[in-house]
CSV table of C-alpha atoms in Angstrom, one decimal:
chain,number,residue,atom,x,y,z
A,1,UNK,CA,-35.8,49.0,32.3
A,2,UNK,CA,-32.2,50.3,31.2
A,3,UNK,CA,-31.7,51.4,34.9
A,4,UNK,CA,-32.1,48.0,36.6
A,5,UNK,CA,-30.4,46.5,34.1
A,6,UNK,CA,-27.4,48.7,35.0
A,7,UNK,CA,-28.0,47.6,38.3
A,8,UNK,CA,-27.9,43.9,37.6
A,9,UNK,CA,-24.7,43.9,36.2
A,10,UNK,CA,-23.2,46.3,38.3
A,11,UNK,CA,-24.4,43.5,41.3
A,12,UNK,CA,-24.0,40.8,39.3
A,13,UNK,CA,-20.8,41.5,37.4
A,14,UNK,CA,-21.2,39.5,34.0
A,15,UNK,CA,-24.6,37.8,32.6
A,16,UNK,CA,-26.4,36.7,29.7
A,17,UNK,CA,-30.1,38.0,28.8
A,18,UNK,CA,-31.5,35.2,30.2
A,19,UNK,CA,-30.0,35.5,33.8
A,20,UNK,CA,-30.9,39.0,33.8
A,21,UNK,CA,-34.6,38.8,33.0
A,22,UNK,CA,-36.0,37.1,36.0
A,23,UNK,CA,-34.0,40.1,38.4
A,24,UNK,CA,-34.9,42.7,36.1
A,25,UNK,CA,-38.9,41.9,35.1
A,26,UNK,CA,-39.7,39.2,37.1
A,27,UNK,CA,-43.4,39.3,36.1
A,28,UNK,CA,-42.7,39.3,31.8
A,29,UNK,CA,-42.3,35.5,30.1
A,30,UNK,CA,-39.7,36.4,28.1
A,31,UNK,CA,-35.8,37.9,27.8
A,32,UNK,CA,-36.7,40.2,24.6
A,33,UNK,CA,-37.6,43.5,26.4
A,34,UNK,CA,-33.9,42.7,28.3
A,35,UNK,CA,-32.0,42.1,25.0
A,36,UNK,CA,-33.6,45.6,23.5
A,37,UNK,CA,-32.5,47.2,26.5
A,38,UNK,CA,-28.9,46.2,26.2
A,39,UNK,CA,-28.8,46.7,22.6
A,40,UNK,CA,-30.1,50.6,23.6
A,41,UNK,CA,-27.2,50.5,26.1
A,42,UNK,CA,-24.4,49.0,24.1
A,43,UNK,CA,-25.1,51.7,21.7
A,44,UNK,CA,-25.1,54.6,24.4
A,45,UNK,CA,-21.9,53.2,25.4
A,46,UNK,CA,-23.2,51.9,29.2
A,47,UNK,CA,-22.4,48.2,28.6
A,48,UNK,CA,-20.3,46.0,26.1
A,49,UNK,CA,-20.3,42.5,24.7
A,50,UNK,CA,-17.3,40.2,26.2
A,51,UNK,CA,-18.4,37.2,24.4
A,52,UNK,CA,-20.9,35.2,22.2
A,53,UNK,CA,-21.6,31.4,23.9
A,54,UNK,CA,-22.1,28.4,22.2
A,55,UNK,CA,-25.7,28.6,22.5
A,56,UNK,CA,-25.2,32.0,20.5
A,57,UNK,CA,-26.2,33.8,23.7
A,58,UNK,CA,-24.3,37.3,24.6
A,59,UNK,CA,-22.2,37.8,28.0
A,60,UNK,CA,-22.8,41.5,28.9
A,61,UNK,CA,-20.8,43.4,31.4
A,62,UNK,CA,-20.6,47.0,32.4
A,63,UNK,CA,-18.5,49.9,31.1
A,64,UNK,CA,-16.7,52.9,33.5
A,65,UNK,CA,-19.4,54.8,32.4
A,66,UNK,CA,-22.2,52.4,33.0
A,67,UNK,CA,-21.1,51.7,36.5
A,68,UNK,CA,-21.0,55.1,37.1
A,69,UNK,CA,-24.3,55.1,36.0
A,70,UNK,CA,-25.7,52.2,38.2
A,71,UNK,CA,-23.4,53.2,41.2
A,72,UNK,CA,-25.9,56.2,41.6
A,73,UNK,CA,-29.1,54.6,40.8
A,74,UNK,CA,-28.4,51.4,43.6
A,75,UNK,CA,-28.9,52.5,46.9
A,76,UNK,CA,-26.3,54.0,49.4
A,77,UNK,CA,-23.7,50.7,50.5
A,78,UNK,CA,-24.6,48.9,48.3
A,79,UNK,CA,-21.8,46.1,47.5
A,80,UNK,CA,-20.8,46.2,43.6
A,81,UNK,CA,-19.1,43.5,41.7
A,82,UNK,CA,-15.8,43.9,40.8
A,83,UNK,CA,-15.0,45.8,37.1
A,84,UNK,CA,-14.5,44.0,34.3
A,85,UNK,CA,-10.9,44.8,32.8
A,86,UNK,CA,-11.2,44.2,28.9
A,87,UNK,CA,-8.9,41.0,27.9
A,88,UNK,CA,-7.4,39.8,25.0
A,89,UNK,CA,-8.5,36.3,24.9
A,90,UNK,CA,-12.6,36.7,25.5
A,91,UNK,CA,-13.0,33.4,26.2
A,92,UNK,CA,-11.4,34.4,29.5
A,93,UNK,CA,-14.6,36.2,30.3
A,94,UNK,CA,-16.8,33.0,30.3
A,95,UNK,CA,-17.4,31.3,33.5
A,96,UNK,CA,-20.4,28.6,34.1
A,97,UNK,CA,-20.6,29.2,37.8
A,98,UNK,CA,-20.9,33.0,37.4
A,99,UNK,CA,-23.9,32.4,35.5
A,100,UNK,CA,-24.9,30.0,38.2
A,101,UNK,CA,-25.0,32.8,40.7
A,102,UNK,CA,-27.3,35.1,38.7
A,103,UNK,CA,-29.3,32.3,37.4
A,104,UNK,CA,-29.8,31.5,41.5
A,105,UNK,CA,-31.3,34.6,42.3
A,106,UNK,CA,-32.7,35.2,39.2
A,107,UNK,CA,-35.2,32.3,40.4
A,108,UNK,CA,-35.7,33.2,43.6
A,109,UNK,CA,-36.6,37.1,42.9
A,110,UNK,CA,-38.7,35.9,40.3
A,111,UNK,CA,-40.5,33.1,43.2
A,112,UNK,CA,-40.8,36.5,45.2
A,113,UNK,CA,-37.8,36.3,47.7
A,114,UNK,CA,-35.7,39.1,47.7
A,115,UNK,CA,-35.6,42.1,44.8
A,116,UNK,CA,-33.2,43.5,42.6
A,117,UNK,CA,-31.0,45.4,45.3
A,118,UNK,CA,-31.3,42.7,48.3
A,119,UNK,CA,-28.9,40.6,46.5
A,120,UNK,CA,-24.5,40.9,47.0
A,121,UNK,CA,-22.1,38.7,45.5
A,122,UNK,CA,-18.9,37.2,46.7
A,123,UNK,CA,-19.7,39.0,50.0
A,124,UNK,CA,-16.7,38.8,52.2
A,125,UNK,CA,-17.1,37.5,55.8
A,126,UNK,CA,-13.5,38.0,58.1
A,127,UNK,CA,-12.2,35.4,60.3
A,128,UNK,CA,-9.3,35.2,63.1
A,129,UNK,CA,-5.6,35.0,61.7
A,130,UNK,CA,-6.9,36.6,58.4
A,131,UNK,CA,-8.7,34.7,56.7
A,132,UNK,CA,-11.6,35.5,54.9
A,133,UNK,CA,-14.8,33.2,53.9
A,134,UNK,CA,-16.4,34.5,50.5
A,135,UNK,CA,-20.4,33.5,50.1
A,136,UNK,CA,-21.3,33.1,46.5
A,137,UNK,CA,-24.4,35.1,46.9
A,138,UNK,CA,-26.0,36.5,49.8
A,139,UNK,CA,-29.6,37.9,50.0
A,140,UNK,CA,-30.8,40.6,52.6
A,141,UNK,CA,-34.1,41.2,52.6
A,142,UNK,CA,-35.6,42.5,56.1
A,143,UNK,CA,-38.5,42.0,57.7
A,144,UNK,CA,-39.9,38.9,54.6
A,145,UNK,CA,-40.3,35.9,54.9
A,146,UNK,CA,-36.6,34.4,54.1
A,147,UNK,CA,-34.7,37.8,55.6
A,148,UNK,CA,-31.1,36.5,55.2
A,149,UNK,CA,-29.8,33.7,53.2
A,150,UNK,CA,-26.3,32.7,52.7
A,151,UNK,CA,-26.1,30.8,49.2
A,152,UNK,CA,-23.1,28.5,48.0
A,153,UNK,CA,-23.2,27.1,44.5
A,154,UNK,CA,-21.1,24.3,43.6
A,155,UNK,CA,-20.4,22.9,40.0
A,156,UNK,CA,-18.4,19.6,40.7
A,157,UNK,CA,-15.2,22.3,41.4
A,158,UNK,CA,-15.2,21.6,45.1
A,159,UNK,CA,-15.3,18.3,46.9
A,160,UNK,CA,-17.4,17.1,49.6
A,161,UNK,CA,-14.8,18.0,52.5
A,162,UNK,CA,-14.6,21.4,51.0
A,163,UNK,CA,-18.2,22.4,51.5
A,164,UNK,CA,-18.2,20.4,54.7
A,165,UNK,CA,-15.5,22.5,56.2
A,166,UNK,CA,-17.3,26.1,53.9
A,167,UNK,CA,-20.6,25.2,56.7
A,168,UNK,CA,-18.2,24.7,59.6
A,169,UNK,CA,-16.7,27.8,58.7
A,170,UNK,CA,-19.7,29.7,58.6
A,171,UNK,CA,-20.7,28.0,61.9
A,172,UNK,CA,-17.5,29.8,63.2
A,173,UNK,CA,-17.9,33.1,61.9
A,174,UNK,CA,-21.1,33.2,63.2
A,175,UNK,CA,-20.2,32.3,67.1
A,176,UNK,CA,-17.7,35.3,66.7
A,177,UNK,CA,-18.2,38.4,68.9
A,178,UNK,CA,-19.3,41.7,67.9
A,179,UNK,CA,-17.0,44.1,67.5
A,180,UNK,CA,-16.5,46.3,70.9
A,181,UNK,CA,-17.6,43.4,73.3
A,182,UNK,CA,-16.0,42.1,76.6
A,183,UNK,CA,-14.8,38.7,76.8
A,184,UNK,CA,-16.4,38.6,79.8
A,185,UNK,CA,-19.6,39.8,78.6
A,186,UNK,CA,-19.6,38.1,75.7
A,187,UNK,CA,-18.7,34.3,77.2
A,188,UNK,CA,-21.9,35.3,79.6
A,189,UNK,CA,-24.3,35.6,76.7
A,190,UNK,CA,-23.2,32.2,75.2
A,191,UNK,CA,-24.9,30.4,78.1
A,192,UNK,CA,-28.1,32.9,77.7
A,193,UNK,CA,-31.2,30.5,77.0
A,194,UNK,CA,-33.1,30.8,73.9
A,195,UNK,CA,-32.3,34.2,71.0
A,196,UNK,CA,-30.9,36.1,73.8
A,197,UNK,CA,-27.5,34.1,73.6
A,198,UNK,CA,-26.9,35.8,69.8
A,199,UNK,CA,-26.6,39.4,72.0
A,200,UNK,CA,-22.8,39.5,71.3
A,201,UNK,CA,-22.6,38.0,68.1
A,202,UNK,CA,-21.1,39.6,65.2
A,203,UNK,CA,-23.4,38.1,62.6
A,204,UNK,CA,-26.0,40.2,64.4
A,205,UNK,CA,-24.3,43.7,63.6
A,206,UNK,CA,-24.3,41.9,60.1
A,207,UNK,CA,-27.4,40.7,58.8
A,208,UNK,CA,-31.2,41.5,59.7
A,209,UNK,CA,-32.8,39.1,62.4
A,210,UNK,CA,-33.7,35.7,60.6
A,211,UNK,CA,-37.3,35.5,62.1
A,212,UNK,CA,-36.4,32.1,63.2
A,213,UNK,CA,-34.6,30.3,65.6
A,214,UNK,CA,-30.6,29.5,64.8
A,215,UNK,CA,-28.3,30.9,62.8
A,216,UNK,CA,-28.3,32.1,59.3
A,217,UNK,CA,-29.3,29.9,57.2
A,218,UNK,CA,-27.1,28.3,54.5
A,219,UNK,CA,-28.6,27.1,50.7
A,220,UNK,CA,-26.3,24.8,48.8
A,221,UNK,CA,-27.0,24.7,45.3
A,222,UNK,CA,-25.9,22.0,43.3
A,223,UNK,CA,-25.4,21.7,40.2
A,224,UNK,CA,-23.1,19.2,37.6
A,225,UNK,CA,-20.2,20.6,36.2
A,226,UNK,CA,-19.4,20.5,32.2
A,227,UNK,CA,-16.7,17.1,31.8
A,228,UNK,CA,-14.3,18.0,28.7
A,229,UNK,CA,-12.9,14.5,28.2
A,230,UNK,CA,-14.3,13.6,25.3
A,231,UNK,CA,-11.8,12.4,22.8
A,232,UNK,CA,-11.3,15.1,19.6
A,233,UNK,CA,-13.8,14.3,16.9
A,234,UNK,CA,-16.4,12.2,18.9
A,235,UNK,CA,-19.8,12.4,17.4
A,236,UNK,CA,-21.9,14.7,19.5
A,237,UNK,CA,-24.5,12.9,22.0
A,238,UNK,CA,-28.1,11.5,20.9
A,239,UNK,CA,-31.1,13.0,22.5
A,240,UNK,CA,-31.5,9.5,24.4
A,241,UNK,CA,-27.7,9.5,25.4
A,242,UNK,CA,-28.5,13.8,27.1
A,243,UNK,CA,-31.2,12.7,28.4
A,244,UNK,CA,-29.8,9.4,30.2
A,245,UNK,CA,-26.6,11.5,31.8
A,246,UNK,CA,-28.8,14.2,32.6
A,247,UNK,CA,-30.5,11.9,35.1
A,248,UNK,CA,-27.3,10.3,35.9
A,249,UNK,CA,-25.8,13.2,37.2
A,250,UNK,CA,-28.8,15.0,38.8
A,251,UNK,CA,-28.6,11.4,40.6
A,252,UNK,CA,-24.8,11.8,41.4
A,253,UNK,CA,-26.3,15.1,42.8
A,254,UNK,CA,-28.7,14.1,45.1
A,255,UNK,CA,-26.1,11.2,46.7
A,256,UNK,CA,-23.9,14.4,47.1
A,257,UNK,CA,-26.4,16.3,49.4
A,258,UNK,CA,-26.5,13.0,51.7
A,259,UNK,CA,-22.8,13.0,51.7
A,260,UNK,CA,-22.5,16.4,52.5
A,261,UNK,CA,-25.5,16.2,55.3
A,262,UNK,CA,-24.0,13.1,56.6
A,263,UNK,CA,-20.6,14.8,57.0
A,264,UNK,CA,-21.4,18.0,58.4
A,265,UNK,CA,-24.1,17.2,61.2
A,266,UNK,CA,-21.5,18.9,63.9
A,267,UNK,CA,-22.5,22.1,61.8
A,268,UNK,CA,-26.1,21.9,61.9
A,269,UNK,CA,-27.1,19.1,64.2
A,270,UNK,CA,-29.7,20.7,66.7
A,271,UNK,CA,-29.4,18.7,70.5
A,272,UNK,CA,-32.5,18.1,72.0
A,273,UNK,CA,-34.1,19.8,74.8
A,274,UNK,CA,-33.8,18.3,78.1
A,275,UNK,CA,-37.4,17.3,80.2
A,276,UNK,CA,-39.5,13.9,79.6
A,277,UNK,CA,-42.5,16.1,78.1
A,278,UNK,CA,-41.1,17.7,75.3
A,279,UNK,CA,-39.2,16.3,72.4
A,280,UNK,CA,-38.1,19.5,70.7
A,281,UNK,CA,-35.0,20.8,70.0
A,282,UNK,CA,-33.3,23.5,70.4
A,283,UNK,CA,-32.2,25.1,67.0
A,284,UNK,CA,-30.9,28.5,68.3
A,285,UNK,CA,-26.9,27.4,68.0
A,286,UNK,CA,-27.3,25.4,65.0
A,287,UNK,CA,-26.8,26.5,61.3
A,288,UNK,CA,-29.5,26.0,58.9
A,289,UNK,CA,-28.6,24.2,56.3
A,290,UNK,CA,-30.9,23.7,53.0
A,291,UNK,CA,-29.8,22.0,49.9
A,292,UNK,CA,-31.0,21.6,46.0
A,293,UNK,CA,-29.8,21.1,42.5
A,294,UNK,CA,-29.9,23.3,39.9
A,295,UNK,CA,-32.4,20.9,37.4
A,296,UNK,CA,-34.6,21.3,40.3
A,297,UNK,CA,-34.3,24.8,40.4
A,298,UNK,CA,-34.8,25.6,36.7
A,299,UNK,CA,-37.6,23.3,36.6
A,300,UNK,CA,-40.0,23.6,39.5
A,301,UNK,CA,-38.8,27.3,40.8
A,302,UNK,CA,-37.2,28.4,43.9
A,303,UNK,CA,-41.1,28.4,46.0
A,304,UNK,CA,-41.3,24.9,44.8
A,305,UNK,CA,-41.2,21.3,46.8
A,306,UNK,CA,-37.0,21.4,45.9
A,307,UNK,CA,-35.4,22.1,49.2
A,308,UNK,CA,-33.8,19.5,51.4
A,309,UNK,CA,-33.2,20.5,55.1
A,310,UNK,CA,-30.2,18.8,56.8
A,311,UNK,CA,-32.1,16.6,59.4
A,312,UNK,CA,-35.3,16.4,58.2
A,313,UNK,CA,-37.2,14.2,56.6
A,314,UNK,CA,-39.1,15.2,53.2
A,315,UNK,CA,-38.5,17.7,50.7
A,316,UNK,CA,-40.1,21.4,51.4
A,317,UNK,CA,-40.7,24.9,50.1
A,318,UNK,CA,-38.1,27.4,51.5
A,319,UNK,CA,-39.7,28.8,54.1
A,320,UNK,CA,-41.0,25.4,54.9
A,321,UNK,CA,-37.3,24.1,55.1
A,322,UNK,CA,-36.3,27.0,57.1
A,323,UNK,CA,-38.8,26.5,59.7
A,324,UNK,CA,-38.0,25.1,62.7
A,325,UNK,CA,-41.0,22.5,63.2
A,326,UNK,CA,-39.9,20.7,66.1
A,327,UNK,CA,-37.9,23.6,67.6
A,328,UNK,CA,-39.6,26.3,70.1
A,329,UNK,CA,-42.9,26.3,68.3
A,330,UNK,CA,-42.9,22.4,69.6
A,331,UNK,CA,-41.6,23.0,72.6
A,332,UNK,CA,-44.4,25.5,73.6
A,333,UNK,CA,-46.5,23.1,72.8
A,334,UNK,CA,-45.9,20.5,74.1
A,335,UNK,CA,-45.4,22.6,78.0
A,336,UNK,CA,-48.6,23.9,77.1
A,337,UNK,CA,-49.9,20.6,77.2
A,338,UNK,CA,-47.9,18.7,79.8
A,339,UNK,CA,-48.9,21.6,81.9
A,340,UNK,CA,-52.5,21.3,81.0
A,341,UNK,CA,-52.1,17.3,81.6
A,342,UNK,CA,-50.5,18.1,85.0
A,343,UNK,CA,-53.8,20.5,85.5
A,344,UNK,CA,-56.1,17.5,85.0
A,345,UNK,CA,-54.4,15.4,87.4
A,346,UNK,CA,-54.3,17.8,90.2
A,347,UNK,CA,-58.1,18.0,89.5
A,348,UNK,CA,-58.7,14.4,88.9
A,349,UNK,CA,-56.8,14.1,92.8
A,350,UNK,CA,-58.7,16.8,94.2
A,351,UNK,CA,-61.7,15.0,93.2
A,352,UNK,CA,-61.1,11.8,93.9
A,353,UNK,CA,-59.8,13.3,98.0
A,354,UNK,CA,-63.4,14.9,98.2
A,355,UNK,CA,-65.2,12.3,96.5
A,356,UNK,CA,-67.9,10.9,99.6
A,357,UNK,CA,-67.7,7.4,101.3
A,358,UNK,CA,-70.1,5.3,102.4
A,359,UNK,CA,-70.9,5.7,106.0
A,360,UNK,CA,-71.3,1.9,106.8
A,361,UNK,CA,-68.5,0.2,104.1
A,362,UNK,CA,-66.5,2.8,104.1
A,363,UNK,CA,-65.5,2.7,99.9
A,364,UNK,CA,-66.0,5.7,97.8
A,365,UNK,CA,-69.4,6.9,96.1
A,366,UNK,CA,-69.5,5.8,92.1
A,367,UNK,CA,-69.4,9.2,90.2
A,368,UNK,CA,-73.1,8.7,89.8
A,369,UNK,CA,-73.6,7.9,93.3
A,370,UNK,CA,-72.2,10.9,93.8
A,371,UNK,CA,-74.6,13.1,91.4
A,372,UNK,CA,-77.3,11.5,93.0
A,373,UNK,CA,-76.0,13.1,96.3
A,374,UNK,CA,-75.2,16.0,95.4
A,375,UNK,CA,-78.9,16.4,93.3
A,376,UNK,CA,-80.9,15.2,96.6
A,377,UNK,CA,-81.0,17.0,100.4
A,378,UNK,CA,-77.6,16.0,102.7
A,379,UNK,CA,-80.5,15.5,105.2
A,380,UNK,CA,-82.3,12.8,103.2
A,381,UNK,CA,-79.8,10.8,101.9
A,382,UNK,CA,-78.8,7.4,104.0
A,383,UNK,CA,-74.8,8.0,103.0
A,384,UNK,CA,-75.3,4.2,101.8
A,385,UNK,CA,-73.5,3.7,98.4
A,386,UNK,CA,-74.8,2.1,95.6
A,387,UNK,CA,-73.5,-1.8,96.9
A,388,UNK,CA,-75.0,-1.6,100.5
A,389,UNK,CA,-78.1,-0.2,99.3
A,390,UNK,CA,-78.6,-3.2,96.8
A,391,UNK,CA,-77.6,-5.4,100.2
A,392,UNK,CA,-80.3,-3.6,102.1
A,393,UNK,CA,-82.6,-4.3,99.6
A,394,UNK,CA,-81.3,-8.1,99.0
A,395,UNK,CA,-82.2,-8.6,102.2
A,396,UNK,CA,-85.4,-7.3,102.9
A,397,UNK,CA,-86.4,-9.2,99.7
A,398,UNK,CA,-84.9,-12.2,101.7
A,399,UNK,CA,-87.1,-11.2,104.5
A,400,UNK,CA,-90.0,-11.0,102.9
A,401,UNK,CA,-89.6,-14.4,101.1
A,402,UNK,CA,-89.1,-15.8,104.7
A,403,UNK,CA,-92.0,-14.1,106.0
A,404,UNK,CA,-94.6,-15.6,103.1
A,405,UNK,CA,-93.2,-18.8,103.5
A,406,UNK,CA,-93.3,-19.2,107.0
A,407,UNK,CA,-97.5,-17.9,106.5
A,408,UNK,CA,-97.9,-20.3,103.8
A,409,UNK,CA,-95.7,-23.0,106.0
A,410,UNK,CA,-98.5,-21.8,109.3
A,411,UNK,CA,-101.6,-21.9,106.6
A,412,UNK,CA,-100.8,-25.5,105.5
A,413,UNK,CA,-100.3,-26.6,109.1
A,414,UNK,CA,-103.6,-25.1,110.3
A,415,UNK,CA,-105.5,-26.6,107.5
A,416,UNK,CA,-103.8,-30.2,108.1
A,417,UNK,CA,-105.4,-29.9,111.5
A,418,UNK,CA,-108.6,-28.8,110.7
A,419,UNK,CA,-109.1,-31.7,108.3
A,420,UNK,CA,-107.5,-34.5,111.4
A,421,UNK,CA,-110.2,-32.8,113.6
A,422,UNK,CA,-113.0,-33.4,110.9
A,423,UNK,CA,-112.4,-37.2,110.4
A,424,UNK,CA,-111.8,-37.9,114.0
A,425,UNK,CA,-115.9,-36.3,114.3
């Protein structure tokens, strides 16, 4: 317990009890067992107290000899937050969006994605003319189900351009090369079809394979940031007056994602893939983009129905967001059947070309004409089909009608002259 909670805050820099407990024991329904082990640590002189919150909750950070201590039990390369100088003024120590990251993936190792040591903060991600984009969190987690994820949060400190250009600017570092490639080589692998154009790329050499078509995928997290213009000696808010601007800013949040979508579809936008029978697109040069709020977060969990994919069209799980459903899954598809479909016509002409004809009328055999055919002898069957033979038999009724009346016709004459003959005796 102690040991990962060394680890935390060596990943994690600063947090609070509560942020700590999901990463530490995901599986226990309360922060006590973390708060004991803190206690045990600030007392072995691993950890110390940088400030007490409002909410009377403690900020924890590590000391030199606690991150020496956590620096050997995290794994080899493993990136640690930076150390926490001591200040004079502890209230420098506090920040909201800090305990936004660690709340984060808090909540998604505790909805099973990722663990403990899969998770990096303020990873650093190099760009021409040095510059340098900084993720917020970042998890790495090969071969599961969500194996990379690039996570921004955002409390109200940065505007809707801002984290339009952030998702362009992950869009670009991705398309750069990999270190050691030819320009020649790698402009060649740019027009490769399908995964095989990410060769070159330098986010490859990066992060794990995302099991997915596309880029890495991008989360934006939400969440509304504290106003401080109340005027000196307002009376605090009624439980009625929390509750109403709790839903008017979640709401102020959820208009933000569709401003942000709405902005940024050159960043994510996925074209469509050319050919009448398939309309599937083709996600392998676009950036994933998902998008929730922190109420939604704390209240349904990260596996919940929170997530918002840029271009689609309902609300999903992760993975379910991160899944491409009308990308190459589709697309497969929907050959499969148009191929299949062009199967059944080919058959269709190949039986209607050997389908028999009548050898008088000359117009194809009904397809139960046909079985009839095909059940009886070639030998003896007339070749008729089905409307001559009704003629044929039309008219031998027609025949035979003639024939009986013409003998009735011959009787009644005959008998009109053996009764002339009878009178005339």
């Amino acid at each position: 317990m102690r040991g990962r909670v060394l680890m935390a805050l060596a990943l994690f820099q600063r947090a609070t009890a509560r942020e700590l407990w999901p990463l530490v024991v995901p599986n226990q329904r309360g922060d006590r067992s973390v708060r004991d082990a803190l206690g045990d640590l600030e007392e072995a002189g691993k950890v110390r107290k940088e400030l007490t919150l409002r909410d009377g909750r403690r900020l924890w950070c590590l000391t030199p000899s606690g991150r020496r201590d956590a620096t050997a039990l995290l794994p080899a390369g493993s990136k640690l937050a930076a150390a926490r100088p001591r200040r004079e003024k502890p209230i420098a120590a506090y920040s909201e969006h800090a305990l936004d990251v660690v709340a984060v993936a808090g909540l998604l190792a505790k909805a099973g994605f990722g663990h403990l040591a899969a998770y990096a903060t303020e990873v650093e991600h190099k760009l021409p003319g040095r510059r340098s984009l900084f993720a917020d969190l970042v998890l790495t987690d090969p071969g599961a189900d969500v194996p990379v994820l690039l996570v921004e949060v955002d409390r109200d400190n940065e505007g809707t351009g801002t984290l339009v250009a952030k998702l362009a600017t992950y869009r670009t570092w991705c398309r750069l090369p990999a270190r050691g490639a030819t320009k020649r080589a790698f402009e060649a692998s740019l027009h490769r079809a399908g995964a095989r154009t990410h060769d070159l790329r330098q986010w490859t050499a990066t992060y794990p394979p995302t099991g997915r078509e596309g880029l890495p995928p991008v989360a934006l997290v939400l969440a509304a940031g504290r106003k401080r213009n109340r005027r000196p000696g307002a009376p605090p808010l009624t439980e009625e007056q929390k509750k109403a601007k709790a839903k008017a800013d979640h709401e102020r949040l959820l208009r933000r994602i569709r401003e942000v979508e709405a902005a940024s579809e050159h960043a994510w936008h996925a074209p469509a893939y050319r050919g009448e029978d398939t309309t599937a697109r083709d996600y392998h040069r676009a950036l994933p983009v998902i998008a929730t709020t922190m109420p939604l977060l704390r209240r349904f969990g990260a596996d919940g129905l929170i997530w918002w994919r840029f271009g689609g069209r309902r609300w999903a799980t992760l993975t379910e967001a991160l899944d491409n459903e009308d990308g190459d899954q589709l697309l497969e598809q929907q050959q499969e059947d148009a191929r299949r479909a062009r199967e059944a016509q080919w058959e269709r002409e190949e039986r209607e070309r050997r389908r028999p004809a009548c050898t008088r009328c000359r117009a194809k055999f009904s397809d139960e004409r046909w079985a009839e055919q095909d059940q009886t002898e070639t030998w003896d069957d007339d070749g008729l089909c089905a409307a001559c033979r009704q003629a044929d038999v039309d008219q031998l009724a027609r025949q035979e009608a003639e024939h009986e009346q013409a003998a009735a016709e011959a009787a009644a004459a005959e008998e009109n002259r053996s009764r002339s003959w009878w009178r005339r005796s």
